Short mmCIF file of C-alpha atoms and ligand atoms in Angstrom, two decimals:
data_model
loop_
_atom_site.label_atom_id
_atom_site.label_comp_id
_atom_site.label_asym_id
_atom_site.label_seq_id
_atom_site.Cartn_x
_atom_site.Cartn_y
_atom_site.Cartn_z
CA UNK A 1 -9.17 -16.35 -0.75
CA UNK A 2 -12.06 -17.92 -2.81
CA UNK A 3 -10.05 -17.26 -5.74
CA UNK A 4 -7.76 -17.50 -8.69
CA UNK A 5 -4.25 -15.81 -7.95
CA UNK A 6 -2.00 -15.51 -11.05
CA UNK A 7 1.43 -13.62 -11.26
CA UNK A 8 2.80 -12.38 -14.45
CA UNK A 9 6.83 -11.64 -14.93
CA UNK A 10 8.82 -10.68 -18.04
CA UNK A 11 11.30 -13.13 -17.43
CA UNK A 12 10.06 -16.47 -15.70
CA UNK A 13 11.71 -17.19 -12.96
CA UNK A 14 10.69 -19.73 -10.24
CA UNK A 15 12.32 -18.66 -7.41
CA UNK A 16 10.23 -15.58 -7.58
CA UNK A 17 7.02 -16.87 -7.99
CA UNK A 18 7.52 -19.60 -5.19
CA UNK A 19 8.35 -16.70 -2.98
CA UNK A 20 5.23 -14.49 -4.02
CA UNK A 21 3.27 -17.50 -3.87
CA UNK A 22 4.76 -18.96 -0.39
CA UNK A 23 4.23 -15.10 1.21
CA UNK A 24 0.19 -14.93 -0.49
CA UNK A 25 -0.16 -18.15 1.15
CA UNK A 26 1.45 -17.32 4.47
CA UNK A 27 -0.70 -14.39 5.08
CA UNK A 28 -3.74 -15.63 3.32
CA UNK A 29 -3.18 -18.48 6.35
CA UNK A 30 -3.11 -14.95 9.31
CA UNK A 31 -5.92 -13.79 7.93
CA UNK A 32 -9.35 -16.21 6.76
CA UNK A 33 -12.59 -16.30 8.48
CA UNK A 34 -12.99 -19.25 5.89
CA UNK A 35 -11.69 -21.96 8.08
CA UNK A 36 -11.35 -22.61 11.56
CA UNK A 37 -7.63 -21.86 12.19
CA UNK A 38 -6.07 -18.41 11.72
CA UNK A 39 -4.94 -15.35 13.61
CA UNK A 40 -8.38 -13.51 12.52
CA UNK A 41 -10.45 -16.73 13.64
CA UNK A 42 -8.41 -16.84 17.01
CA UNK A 43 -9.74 -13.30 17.79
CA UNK A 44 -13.59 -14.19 16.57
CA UNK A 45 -13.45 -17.45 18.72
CA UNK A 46 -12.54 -15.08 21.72
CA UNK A 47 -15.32 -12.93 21.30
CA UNK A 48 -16.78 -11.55 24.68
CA UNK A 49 -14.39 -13.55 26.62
CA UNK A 50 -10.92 -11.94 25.70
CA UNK A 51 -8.74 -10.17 23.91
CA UNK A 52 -6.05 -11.92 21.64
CA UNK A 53 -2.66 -10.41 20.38
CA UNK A 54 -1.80 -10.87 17.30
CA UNK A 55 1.59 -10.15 14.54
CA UNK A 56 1.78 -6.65 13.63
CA UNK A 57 1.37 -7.07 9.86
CA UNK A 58 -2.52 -8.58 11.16
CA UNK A 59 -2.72 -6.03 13.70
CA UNK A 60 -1.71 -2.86 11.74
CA UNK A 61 -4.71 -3.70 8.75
CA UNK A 62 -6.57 -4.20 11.43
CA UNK A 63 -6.01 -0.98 13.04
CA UNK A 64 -6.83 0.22 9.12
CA UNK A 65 -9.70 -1.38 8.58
CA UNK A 66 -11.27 -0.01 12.04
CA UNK A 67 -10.06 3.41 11.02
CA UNK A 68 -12.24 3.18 7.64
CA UNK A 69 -15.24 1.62 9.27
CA UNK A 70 -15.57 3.96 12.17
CA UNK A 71 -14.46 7.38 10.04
CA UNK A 72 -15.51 7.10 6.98
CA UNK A 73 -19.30 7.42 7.06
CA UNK A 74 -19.59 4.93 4.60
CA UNK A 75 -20.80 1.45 4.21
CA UNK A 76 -17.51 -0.09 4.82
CA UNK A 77 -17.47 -2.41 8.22
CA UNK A 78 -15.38 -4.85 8.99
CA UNK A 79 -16.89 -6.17 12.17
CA UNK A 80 -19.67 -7.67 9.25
CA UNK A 81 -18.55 -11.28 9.57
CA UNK A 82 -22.09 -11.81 11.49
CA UNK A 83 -24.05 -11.16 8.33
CA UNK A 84 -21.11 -12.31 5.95
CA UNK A 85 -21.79 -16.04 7.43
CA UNK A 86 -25.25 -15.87 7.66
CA UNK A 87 -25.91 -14.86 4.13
CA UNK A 88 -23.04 -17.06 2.85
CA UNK A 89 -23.03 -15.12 -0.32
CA UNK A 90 -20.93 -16.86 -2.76
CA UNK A 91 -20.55 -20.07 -0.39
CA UNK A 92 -22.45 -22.92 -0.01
CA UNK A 93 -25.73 -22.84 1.62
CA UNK A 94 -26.01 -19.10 0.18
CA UNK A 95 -29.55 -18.08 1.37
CA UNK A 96 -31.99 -14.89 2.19
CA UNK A 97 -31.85 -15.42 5.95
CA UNK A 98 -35.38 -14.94 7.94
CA UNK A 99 -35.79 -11.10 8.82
CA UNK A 100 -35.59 -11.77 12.74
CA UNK A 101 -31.79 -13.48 12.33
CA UNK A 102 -31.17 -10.13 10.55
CA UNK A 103 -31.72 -8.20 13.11
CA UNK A 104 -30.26 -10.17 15.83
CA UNK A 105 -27.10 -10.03 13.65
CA UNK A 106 -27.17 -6.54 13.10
CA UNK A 107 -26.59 -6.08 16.52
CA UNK A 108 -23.00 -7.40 16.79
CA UNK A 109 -22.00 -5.81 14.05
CA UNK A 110 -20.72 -2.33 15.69
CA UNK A 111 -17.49 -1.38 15.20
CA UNK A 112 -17.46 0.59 18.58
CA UNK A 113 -17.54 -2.57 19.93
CA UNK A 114 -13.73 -3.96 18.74
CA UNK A 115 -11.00 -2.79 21.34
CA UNK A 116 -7.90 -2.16 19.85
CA UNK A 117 -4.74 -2.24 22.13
CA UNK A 118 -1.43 -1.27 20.77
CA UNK A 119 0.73 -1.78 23.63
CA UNK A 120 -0.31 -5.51 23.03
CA UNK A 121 -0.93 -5.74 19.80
CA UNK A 122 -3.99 -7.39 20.99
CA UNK A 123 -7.51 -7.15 19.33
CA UNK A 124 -10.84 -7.21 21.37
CA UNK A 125 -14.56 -8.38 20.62
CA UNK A 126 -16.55 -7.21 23.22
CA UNK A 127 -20.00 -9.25 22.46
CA UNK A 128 -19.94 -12.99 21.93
CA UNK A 129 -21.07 -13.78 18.96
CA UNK A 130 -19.41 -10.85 16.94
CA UNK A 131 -16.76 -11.65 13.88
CA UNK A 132 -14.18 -9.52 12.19
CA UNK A 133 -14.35 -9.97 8.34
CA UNK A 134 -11.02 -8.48 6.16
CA UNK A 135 -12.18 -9.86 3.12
CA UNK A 136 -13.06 -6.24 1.76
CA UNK A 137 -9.40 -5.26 2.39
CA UNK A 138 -7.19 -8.14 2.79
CA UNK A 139 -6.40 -8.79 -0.93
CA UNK A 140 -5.43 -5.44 -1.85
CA UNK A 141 -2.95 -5.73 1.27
CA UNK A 142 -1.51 -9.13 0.03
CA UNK A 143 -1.04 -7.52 -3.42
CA UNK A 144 1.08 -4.89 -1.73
CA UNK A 145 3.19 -7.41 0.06
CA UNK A 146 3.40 -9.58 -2.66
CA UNK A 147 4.96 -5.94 -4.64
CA UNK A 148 7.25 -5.72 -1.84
CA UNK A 149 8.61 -9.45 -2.56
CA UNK A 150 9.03 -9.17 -6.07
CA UNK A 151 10.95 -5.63 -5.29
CA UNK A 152 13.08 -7.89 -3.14
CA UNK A 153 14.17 -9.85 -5.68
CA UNK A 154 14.55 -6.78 -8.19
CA UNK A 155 11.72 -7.68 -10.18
CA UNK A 156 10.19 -4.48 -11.56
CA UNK A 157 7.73 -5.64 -14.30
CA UNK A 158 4.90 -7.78 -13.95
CA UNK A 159 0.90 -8.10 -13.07
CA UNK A 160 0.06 -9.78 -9.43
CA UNK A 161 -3.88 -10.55 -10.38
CA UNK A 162 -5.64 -11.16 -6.81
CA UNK A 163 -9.18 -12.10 -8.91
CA UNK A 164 -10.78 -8.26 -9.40
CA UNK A 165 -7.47 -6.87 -7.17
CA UNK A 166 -4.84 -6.37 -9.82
CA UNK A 167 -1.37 -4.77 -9.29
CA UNK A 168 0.63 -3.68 -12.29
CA UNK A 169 4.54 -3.01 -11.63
CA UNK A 170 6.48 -1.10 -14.20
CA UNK A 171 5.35 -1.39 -17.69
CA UNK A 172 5.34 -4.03 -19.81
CA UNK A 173 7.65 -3.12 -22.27
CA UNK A 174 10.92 -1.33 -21.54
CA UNK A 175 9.77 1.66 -23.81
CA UNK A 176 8.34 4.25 -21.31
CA UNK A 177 5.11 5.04 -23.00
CA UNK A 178 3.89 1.25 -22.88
CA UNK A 179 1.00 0.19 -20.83
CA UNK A 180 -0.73 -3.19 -18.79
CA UNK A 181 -3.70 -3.61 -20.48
CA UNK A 182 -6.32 -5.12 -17.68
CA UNK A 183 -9.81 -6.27 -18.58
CA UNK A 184 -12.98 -4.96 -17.17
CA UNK A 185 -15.48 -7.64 -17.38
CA UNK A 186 -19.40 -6.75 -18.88
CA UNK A 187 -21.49 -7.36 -15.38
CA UNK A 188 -23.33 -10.28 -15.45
CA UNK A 189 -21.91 -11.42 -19.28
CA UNK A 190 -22.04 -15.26 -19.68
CA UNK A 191 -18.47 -15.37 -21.07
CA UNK A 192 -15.66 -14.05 -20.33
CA UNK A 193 -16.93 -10.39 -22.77
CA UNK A 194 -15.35 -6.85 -21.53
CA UNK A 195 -17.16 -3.79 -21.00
CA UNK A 196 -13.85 -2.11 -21.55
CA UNK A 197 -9.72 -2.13 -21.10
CA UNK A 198 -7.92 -0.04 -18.33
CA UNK A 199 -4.48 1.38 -19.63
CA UNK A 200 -2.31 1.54 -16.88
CA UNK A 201 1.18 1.24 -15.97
CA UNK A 202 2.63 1.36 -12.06
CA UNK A 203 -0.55 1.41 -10.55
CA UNK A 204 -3.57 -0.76 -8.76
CA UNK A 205 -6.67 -1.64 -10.01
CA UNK A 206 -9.04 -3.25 -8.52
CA UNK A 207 -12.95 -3.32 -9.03
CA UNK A 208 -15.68 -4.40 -6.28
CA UNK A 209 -19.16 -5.28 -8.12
CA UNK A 210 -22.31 -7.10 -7.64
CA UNK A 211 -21.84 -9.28 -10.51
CA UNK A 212 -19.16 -11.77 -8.86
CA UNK A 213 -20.36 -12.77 -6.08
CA UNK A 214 -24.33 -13.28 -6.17
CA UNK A 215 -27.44 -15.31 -6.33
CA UNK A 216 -31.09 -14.35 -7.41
CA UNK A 217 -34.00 -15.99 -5.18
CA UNK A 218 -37.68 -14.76 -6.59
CA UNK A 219 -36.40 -12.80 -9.30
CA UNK A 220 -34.46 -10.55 -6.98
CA UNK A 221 -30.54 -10.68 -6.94
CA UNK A 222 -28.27 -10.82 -3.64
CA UNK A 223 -24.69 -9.72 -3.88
CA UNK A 224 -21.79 -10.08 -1.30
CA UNK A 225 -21.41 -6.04 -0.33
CA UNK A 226 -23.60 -5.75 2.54
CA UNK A 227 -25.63 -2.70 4.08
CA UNK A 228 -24.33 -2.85 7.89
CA UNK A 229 -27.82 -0.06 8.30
CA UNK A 230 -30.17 -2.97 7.20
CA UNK A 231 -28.15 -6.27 7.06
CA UNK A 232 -29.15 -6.77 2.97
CA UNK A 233 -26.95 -5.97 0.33
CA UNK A 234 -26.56 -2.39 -1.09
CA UNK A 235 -29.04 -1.29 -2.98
CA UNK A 236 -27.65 1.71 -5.25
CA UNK A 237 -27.47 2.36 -8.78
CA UNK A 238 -23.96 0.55 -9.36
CA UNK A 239 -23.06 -2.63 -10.89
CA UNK A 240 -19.20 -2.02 -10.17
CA UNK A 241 -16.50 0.64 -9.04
CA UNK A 242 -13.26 0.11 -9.98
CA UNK A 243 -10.26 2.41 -8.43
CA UNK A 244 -6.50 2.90 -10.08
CA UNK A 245 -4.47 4.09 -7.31
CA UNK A 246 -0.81 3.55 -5.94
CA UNK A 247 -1.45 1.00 -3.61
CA UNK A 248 -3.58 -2.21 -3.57
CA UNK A 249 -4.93 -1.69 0.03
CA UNK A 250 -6.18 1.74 -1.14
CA UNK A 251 -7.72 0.39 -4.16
CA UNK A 252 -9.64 -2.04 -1.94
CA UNK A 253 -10.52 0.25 0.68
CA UNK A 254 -11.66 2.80 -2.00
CA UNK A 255 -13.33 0.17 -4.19
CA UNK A 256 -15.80 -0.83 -1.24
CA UNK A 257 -16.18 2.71 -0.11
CA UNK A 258 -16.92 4.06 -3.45
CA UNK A 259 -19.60 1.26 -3.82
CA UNK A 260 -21.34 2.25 -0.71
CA UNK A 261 -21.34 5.81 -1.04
CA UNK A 262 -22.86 5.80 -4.83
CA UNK A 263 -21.55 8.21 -7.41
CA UNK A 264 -22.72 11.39 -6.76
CA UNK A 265 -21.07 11.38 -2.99
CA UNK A 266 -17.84 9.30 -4.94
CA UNK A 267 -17.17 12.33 -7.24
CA UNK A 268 -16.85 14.79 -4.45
CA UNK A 269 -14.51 13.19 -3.07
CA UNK A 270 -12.45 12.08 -5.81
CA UNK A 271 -12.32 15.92 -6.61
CA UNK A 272 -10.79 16.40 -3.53
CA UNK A 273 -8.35 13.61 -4.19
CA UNK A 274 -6.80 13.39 -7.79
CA UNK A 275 -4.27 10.93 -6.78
CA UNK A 276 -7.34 8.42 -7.01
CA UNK A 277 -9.29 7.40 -10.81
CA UNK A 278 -12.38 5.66 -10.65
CA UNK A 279 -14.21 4.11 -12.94
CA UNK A 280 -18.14 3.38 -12.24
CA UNK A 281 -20.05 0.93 -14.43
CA UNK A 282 -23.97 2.09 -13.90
CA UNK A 283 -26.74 -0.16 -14.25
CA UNK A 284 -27.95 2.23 -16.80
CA UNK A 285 -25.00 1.48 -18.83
CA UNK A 286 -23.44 4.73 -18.61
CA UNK A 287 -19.73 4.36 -17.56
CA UNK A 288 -18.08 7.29 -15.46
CA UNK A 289 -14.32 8.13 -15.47
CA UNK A 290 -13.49 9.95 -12.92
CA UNK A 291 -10.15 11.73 -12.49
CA UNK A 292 -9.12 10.42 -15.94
CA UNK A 293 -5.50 11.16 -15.87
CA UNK A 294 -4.08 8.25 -14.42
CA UNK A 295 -5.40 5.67 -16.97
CA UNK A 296 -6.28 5.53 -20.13
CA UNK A 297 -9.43 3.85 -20.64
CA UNK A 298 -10.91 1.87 -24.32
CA UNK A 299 -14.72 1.10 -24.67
CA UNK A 300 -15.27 -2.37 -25.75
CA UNK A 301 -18.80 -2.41 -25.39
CA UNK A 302 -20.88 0.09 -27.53
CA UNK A 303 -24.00 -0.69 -25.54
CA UNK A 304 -22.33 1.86 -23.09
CA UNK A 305 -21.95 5.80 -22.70
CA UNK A 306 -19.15 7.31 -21.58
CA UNK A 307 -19.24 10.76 -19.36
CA UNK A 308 -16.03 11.85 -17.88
CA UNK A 309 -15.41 14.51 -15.10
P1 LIG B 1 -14.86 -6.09 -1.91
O1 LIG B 1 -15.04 -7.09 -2.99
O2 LIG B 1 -13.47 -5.63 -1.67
O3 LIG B 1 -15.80 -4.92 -2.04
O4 LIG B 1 -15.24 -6.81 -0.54
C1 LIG B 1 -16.39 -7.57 -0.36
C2 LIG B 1 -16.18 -8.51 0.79
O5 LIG B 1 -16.06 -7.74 2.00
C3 LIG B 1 -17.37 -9.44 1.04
O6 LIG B 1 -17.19 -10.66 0.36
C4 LIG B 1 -17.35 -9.61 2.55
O7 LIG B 1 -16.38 -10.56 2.94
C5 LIG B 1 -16.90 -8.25 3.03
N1 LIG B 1 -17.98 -7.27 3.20
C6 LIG B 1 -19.29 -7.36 2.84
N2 LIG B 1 -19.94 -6.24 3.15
C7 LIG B 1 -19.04 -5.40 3.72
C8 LIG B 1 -19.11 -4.09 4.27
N3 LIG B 1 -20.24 -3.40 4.30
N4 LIG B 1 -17.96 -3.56 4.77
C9 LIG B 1 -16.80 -4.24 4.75
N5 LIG B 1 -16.68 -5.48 4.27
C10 LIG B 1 -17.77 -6.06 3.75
MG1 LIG B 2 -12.51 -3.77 -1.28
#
């Protein structure tokens, strides 16, 4: 996953973490586009030939992730892999790809264009040349899973960190009123400083910023969260959203969504929906909580303003 995964328990206990670890692995093999053999590369390697079934854990965030990208009205798009490779944000070769390649990309990048067929379980590119890309998704899903395994083994305390997708179980302590403290890093900060700490306990929270995955050519940074209107990355007045929510796969969904849509459009519908906090880190260095109740949140950083809904 291009990342560091870390699990913390109360109690250590190696059969649990080899089974988190073996089922991260196991589905983190279903589900790349970063190497040439998985279940997601054997439907992109079919593309505009034929369809390819898949298992139904691959299938059904599939069938999520299309639901999001084609009813949403948001950014979020996971037939993107065209542009994800060709801007290799984050990867080797990362680059500001010639204007014309763009645009020819842009063009397999409709989600209209991925046939879904549950009878089959079978998945569907309909141009050659298009790609399916989880990687806005597929972490807060393993976190889930990886919840499910440690409930297995009645393990009801701990932290499953998926780099940025973080998944607190329980509280820490067995006292009721005690809280996971996770770190929200200052954007762009050389070291490891925090622009604050996220008080949680039972809950997912997981943050999708610019300030992770980037570079800067002629003075102008490029982040990984692309515009599927223009094929560049968002340009809005964000440096990070984070969501707390129940689940990991909303958090990730939400986190990505959130970042397209801005604040102002965010807040609307987080009023609608106070089973979902946010927390939105401006560029302006103005941090907004939104639906406050589920977290309790610390400023570290004084160079920041808080405003709260
Ligand atoms: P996240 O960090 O969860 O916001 O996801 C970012 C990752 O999702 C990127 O590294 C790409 O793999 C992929 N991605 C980039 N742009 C988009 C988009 N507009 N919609 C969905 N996935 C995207
Ligand atoms: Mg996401």
């Amino acid at each position: 996953m291009g990342t560091t995964v870390s699990l913390t328990l109360i109690e250590p206990n190696d059969t649990v973490a080899q089974a988190v670890f073996d089922s991260i692995k196991l589905l983190e093999d279903k589900l790349t586009v970063n190497r040439l053999i998985s279940e997601v590369m054997s439907i992109n390697l079919a593309a505009g030939s034929h369809p390819v079934t898949v298992s139904s854990s691959v299938f059904s965030l599939i069938e999520q992730a299309q639901k999001v990208s084609l009813h949403f009205n948001s950014c979020f798009n996971f037939a993107i892999g065209p542009l994800v490779k060709l801007w290799k944000i984050g990867f080797n070769g990362q680059q500001v790809p010639p204007a014309k390649l763009i645009k020819q990309r842009l063009l397999l990048t409709d989600p209209n264009n991925i046939e879904l067929d549950t009878n089959n379980r079978s998945v569907f590119l309909k141009k050659f040349g298009m790609e399916i890309d989880l990687g806005a998704i597929a972490k807060g899903y393993i976190a889930d899973v990886a919840k499910l395994i440690l409930h297995k083994y009645q393990v009801y305390q701990g932290i499953i960190n998926l780099g940025g997708n973080v998944l607190t179980l329980g509280s820490p302590l067995t006292n009721e009123n005690s809280y996971w403290h996770v770190g929200l890093k200052k954007p762009f900060a050389t070291d490891d400083k925090l622009s604050g700490v996220i008080k949680v306990k039972n809950k997912s929270v997981v943050t999708s910023g610019i300030y992770e995955r980037f570079f800067i050519q002629n003075n102008h940074l490029y982040h990984h969260i692309l515009d599927p209107k223009t094929g560049y990355p968002l340009d809005n007045e964000l440096d990070s959203v984070t969501v707390i929510s129940n689940s990991s796969l909303e958090g990730d969904i939400y986190s990505t969504v959130f970042y397209g849509w801005g604040l102002d459009n965010s807040r609307k519908y987080l009023q609608k929906h106070q089973n979902l906090s946010a927390i939105f880190l401006l560029k302006n260095k103005t941090i907004a909580l939104i639906n406050p109740d589920n977290f309790v949140f610390q400023l570290i950083d004084t160079q920041y303003k808080i405003i709260t809904d």
